[in-house]
Short mmCIF file of C-alpha atoms and ligand atoms in Angstrom, two decimals:
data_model
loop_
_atom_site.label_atom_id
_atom_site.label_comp_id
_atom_site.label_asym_id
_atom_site.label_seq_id
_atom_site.Cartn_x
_atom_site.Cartn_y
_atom_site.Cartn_z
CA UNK O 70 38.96 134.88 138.67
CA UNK O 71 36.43 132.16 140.42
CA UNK O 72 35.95 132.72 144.48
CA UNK O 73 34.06 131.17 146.89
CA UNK O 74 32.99 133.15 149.76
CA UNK O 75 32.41 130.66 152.54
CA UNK O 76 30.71 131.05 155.42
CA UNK O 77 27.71 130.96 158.35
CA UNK O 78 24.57 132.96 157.25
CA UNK O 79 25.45 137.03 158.35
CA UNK O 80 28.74 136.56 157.83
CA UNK O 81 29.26 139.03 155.55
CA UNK O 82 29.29 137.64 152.04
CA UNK O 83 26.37 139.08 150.56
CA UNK O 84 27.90 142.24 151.77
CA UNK O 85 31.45 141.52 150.36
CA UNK O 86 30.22 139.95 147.22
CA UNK O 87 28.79 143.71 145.99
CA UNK O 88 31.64 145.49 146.75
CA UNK O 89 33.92 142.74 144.81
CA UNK O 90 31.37 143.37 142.17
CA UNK O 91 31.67 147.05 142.30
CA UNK O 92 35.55 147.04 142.78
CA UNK O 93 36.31 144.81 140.19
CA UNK O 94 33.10 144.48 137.48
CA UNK O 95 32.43 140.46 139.01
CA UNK O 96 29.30 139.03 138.91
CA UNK O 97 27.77 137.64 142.48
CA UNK O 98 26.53 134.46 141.98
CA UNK O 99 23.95 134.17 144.87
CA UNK O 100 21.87 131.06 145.40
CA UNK O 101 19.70 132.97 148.05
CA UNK O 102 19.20 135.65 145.81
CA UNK O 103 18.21 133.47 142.64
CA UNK O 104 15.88 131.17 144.87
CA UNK O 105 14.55 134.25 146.48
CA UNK O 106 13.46 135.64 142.73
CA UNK O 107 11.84 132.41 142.41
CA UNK O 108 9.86 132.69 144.84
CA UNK O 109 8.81 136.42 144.16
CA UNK O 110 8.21 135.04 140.44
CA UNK O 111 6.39 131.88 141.85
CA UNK O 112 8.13 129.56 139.23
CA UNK O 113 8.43 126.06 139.97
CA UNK O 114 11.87 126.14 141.51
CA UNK O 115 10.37 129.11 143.95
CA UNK O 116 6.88 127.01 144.84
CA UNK O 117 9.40 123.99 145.53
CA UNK O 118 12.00 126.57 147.88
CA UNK O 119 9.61 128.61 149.20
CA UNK O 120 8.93 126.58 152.59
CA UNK O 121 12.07 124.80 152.52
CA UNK O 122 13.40 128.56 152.78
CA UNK O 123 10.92 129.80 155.57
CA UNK O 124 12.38 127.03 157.83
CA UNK O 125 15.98 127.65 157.40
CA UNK O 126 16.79 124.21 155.92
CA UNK O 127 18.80 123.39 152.42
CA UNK O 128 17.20 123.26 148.78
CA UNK O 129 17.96 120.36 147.10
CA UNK O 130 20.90 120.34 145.54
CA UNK O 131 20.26 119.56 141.97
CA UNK O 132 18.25 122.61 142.14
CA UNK O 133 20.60 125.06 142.88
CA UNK O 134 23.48 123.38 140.91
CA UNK O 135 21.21 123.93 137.80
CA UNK O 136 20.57 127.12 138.93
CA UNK O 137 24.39 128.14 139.05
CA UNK O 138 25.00 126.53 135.68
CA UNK O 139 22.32 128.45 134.13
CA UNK O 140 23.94 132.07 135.44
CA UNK O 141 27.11 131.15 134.32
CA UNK O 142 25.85 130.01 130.93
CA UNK O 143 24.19 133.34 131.08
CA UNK O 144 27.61 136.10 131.52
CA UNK O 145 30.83 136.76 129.82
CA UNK O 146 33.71 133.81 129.76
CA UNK O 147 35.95 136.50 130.85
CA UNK O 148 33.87 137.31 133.90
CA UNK O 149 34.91 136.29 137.13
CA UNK O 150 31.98 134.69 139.20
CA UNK O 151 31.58 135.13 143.15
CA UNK O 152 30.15 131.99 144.68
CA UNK O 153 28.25 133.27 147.81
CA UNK O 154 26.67 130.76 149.74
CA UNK O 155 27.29 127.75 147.30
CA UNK O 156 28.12 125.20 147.50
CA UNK O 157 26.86 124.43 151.06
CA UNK O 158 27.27 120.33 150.78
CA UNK O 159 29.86 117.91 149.57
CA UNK O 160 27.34 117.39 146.81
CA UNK O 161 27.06 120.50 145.13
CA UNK O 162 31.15 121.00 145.90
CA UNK O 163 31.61 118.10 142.98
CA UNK O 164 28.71 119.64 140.97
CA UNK O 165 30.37 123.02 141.46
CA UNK O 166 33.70 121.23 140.25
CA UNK O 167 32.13 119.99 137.15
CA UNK O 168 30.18 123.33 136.25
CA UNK O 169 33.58 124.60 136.07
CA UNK O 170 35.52 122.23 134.23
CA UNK O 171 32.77 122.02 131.36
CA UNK O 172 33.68 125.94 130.96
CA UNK O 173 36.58 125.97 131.09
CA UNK O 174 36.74 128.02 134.65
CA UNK O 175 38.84 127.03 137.63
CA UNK O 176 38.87 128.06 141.20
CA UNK O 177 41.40 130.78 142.74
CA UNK O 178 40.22 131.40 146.04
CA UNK O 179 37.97 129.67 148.92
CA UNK O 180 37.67 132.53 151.55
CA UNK O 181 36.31 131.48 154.58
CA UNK O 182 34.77 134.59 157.16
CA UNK O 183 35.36 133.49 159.97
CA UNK O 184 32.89 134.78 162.59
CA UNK O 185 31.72 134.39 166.25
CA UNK O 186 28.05 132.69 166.19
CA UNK O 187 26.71 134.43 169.04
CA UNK O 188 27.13 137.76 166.87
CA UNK O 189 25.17 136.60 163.62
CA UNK O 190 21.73 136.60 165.13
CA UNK O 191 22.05 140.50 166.13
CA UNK O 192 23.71 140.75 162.29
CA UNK O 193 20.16 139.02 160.29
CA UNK O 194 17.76 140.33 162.51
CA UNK O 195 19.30 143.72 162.06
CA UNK O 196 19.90 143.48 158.34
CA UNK O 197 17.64 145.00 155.75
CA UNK O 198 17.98 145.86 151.58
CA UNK O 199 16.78 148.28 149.19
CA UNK O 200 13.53 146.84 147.69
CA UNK O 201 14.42 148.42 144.36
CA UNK O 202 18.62 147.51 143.70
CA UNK O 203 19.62 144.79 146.30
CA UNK O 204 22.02 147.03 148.49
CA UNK O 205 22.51 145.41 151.69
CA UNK O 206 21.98 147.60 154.73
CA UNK O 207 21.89 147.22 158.88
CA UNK O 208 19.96 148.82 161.50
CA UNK O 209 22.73 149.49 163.44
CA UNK O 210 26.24 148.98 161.49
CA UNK O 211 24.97 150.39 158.06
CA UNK O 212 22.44 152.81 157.58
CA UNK O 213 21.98 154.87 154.70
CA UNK O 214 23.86 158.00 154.28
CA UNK O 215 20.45 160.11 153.95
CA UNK O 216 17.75 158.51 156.30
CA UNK O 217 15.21 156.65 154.14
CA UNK O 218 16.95 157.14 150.75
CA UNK O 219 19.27 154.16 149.27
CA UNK O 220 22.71 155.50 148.81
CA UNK O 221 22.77 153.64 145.09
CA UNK O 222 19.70 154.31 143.67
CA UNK O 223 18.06 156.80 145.30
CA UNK O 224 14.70 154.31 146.42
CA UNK O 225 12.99 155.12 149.65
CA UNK O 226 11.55 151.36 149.62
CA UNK O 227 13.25 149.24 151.75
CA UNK O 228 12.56 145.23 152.60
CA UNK O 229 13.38 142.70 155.05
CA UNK O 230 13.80 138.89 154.55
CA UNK O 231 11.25 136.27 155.89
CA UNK O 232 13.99 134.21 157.41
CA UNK O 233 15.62 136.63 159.00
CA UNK O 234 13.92 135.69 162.46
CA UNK O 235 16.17 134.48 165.39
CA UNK O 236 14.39 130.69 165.34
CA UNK O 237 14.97 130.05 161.45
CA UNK O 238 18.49 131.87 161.94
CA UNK O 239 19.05 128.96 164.60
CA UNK O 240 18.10 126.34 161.94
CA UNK O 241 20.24 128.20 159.05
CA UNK O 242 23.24 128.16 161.50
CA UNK O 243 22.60 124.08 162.42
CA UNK O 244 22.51 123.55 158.72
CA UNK O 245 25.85 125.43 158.02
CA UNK O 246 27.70 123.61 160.55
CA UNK O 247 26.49 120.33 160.03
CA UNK O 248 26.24 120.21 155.74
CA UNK O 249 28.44 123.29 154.67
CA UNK O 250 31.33 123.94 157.13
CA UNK O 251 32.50 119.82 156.10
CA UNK O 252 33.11 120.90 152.65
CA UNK O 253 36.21 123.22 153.49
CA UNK O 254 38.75 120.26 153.90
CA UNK O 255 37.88 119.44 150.02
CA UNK O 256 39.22 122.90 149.55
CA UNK O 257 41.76 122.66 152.30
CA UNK O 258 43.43 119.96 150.73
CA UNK O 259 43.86 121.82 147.37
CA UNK O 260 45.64 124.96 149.51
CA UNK O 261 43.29 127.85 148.18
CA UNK O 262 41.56 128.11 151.31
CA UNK O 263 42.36 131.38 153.14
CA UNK O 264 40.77 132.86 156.38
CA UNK O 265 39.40 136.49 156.99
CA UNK O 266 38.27 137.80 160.45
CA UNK O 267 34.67 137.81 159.57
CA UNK O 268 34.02 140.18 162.90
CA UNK O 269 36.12 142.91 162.22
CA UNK O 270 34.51 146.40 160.55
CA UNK O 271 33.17 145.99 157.34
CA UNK O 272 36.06 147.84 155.57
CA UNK O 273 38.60 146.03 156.83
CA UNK O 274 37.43 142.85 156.04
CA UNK O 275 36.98 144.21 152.37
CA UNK O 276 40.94 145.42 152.64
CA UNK O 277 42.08 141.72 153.99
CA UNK O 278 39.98 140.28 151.01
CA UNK O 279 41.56 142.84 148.25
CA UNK O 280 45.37 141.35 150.16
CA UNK O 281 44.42 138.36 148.94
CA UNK O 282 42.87 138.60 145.84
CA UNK O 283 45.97 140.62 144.66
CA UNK O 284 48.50 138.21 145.51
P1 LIG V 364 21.32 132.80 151.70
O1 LIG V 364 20.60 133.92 151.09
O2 LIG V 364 22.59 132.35 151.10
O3 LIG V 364 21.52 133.13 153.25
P2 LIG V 364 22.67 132.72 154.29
O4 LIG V 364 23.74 131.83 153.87
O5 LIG V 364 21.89 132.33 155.49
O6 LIG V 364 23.47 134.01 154.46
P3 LIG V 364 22.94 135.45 154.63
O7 LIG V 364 22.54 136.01 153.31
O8 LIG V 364 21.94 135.50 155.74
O9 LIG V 364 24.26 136.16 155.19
P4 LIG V 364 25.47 136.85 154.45
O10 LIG V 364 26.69 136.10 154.80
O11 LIG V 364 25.19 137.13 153.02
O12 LIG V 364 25.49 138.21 155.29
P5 LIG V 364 25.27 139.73 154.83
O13 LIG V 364 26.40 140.18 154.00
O14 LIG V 364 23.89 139.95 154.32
O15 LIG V 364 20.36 131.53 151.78
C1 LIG V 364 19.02 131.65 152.23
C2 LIG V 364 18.31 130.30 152.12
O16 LIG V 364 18.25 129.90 150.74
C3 LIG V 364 18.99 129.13 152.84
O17 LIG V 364 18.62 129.06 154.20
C4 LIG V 364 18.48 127.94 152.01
O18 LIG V 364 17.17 127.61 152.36
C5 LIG V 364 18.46 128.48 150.59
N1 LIG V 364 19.75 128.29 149.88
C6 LIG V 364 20.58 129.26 149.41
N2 LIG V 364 21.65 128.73 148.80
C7 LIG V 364 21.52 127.37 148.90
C8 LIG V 364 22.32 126.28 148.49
N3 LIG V 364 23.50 126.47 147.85
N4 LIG V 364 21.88 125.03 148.75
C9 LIG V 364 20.70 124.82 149.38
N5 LIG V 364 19.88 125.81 149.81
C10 LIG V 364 20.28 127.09 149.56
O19 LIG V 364 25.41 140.43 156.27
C11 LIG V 364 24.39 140.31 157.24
C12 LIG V 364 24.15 141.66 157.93
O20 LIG V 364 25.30 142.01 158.69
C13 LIG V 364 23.92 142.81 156.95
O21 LIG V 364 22.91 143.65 157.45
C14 LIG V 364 25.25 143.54 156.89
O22 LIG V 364 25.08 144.94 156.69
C15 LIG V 364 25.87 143.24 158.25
N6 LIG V 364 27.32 143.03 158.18
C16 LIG V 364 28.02 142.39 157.21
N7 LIG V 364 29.36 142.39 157.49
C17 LIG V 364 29.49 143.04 158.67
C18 LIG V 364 30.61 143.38 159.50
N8 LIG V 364 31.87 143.04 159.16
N9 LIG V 364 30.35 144.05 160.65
C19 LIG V 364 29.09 144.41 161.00
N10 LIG V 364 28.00 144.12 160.26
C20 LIG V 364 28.18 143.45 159.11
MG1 LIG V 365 23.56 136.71 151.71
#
């Protein structure tokens, strides 16, 4: 199964993609994440993303395209890839098209979370991740269980993202409306777009995407 999980930045599909991962052995296919090794590693790509990042606006498009076709190059056939937060323009919508054709891969489901904008900023500037395995946390809707201790790994290092400030969150929401939110008509048209209440409790939007998944 190929899915797209569509939507403005703290919407909730970094946060949906690991539990579809953990639920159902996916892989999360994360253009954020992979740029944000880059930078860490300071390869080319990451020199390139790094600033582009820090102010909220797009990478170009062949990069993360080639980026996506390299991680699905890299797993099993028989894997089913989460697409979170790509493709965010018509442009890498055909690329993404084409990846998938070449392997023989097609697209089940577009889900869009659907979420109130006002909302998002408290979301980032709250959010936070275990430095050591990736598991998304919040200040105040996620915690961990034991106070200072990941619940997966056990790590008591914790980071925060460099964009995750209310003026670049601004500029990452301008971006989605204006370059990503045009691309669900192209998906529309097809009829595998379906729409999840991005603002409900965590759970349940996990439960409403399992509903559809399963149909
Ligand atoms: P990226 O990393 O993709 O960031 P984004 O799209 O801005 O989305 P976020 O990761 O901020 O939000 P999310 O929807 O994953 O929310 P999360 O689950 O963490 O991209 C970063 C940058 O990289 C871009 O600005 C761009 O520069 C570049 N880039 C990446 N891909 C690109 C591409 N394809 N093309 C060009 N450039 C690209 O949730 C947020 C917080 O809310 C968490 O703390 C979570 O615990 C909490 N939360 C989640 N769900 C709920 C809920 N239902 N109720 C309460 N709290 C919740
Ligand atoms: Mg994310």
């Amino acid at each position: 199964m190929n899915i797209i999980l569509l939507g403005p930045p703290g919407a909730g599909k970094g946060t949906q993609a690991q539990r579809l991962v953990e639920r159902h052995g996916m892989r999360q296919l994360s253009t954020g994440d992979m740029l944000r090794a880059a930078v860490k590693a300071a390869t080319p790509v990451g020199l390139q993303a790094k600033a582009v990042m820090e102010r909220g606006e797009l990478v170009s498009d062949e990069i993360v395209s080639a980026l996506i076709g390299e991680e699905l190059d890299a797993m099993g056939s028989d894997t089913g890839a989460i697409f979170d937060g790509y493709p965010r323009t018509e442009a890498q919508a055909g690329s993404l098209d084409a990846i998938l054709d070449e392997r023989g891969r097609t697209l089940d489901h577009v889900i869009e979370l659907a979420v109130d904008e006002d909302a998002l900023v408290e979301r980032i500037t709250g959010r936070f991740t275990c430095a050591n395995c990736g598991k998304g946390y919040h200040d105040t809707f996620e915690q961990p269980k034991v106070a200072g201790e990941c619940d997966k790994c056990g790590s008591t290092e914790f980071k925060r993202r460099p964009d995750d400030n209310e003026e670049t969150v601004r500029t990452r929401m301008a971006e989605y409306r204006a370059k990503t939110a045009p691309i669900l008509p192209i998906y529309e048209a097809r009829g595998i777009v379906s729409r999840v209440d991005g603002m409900a409790d965590m759970d349940e939007v996990t439960a409403a995407i399992e509903r559809l998944i399963s149909t």
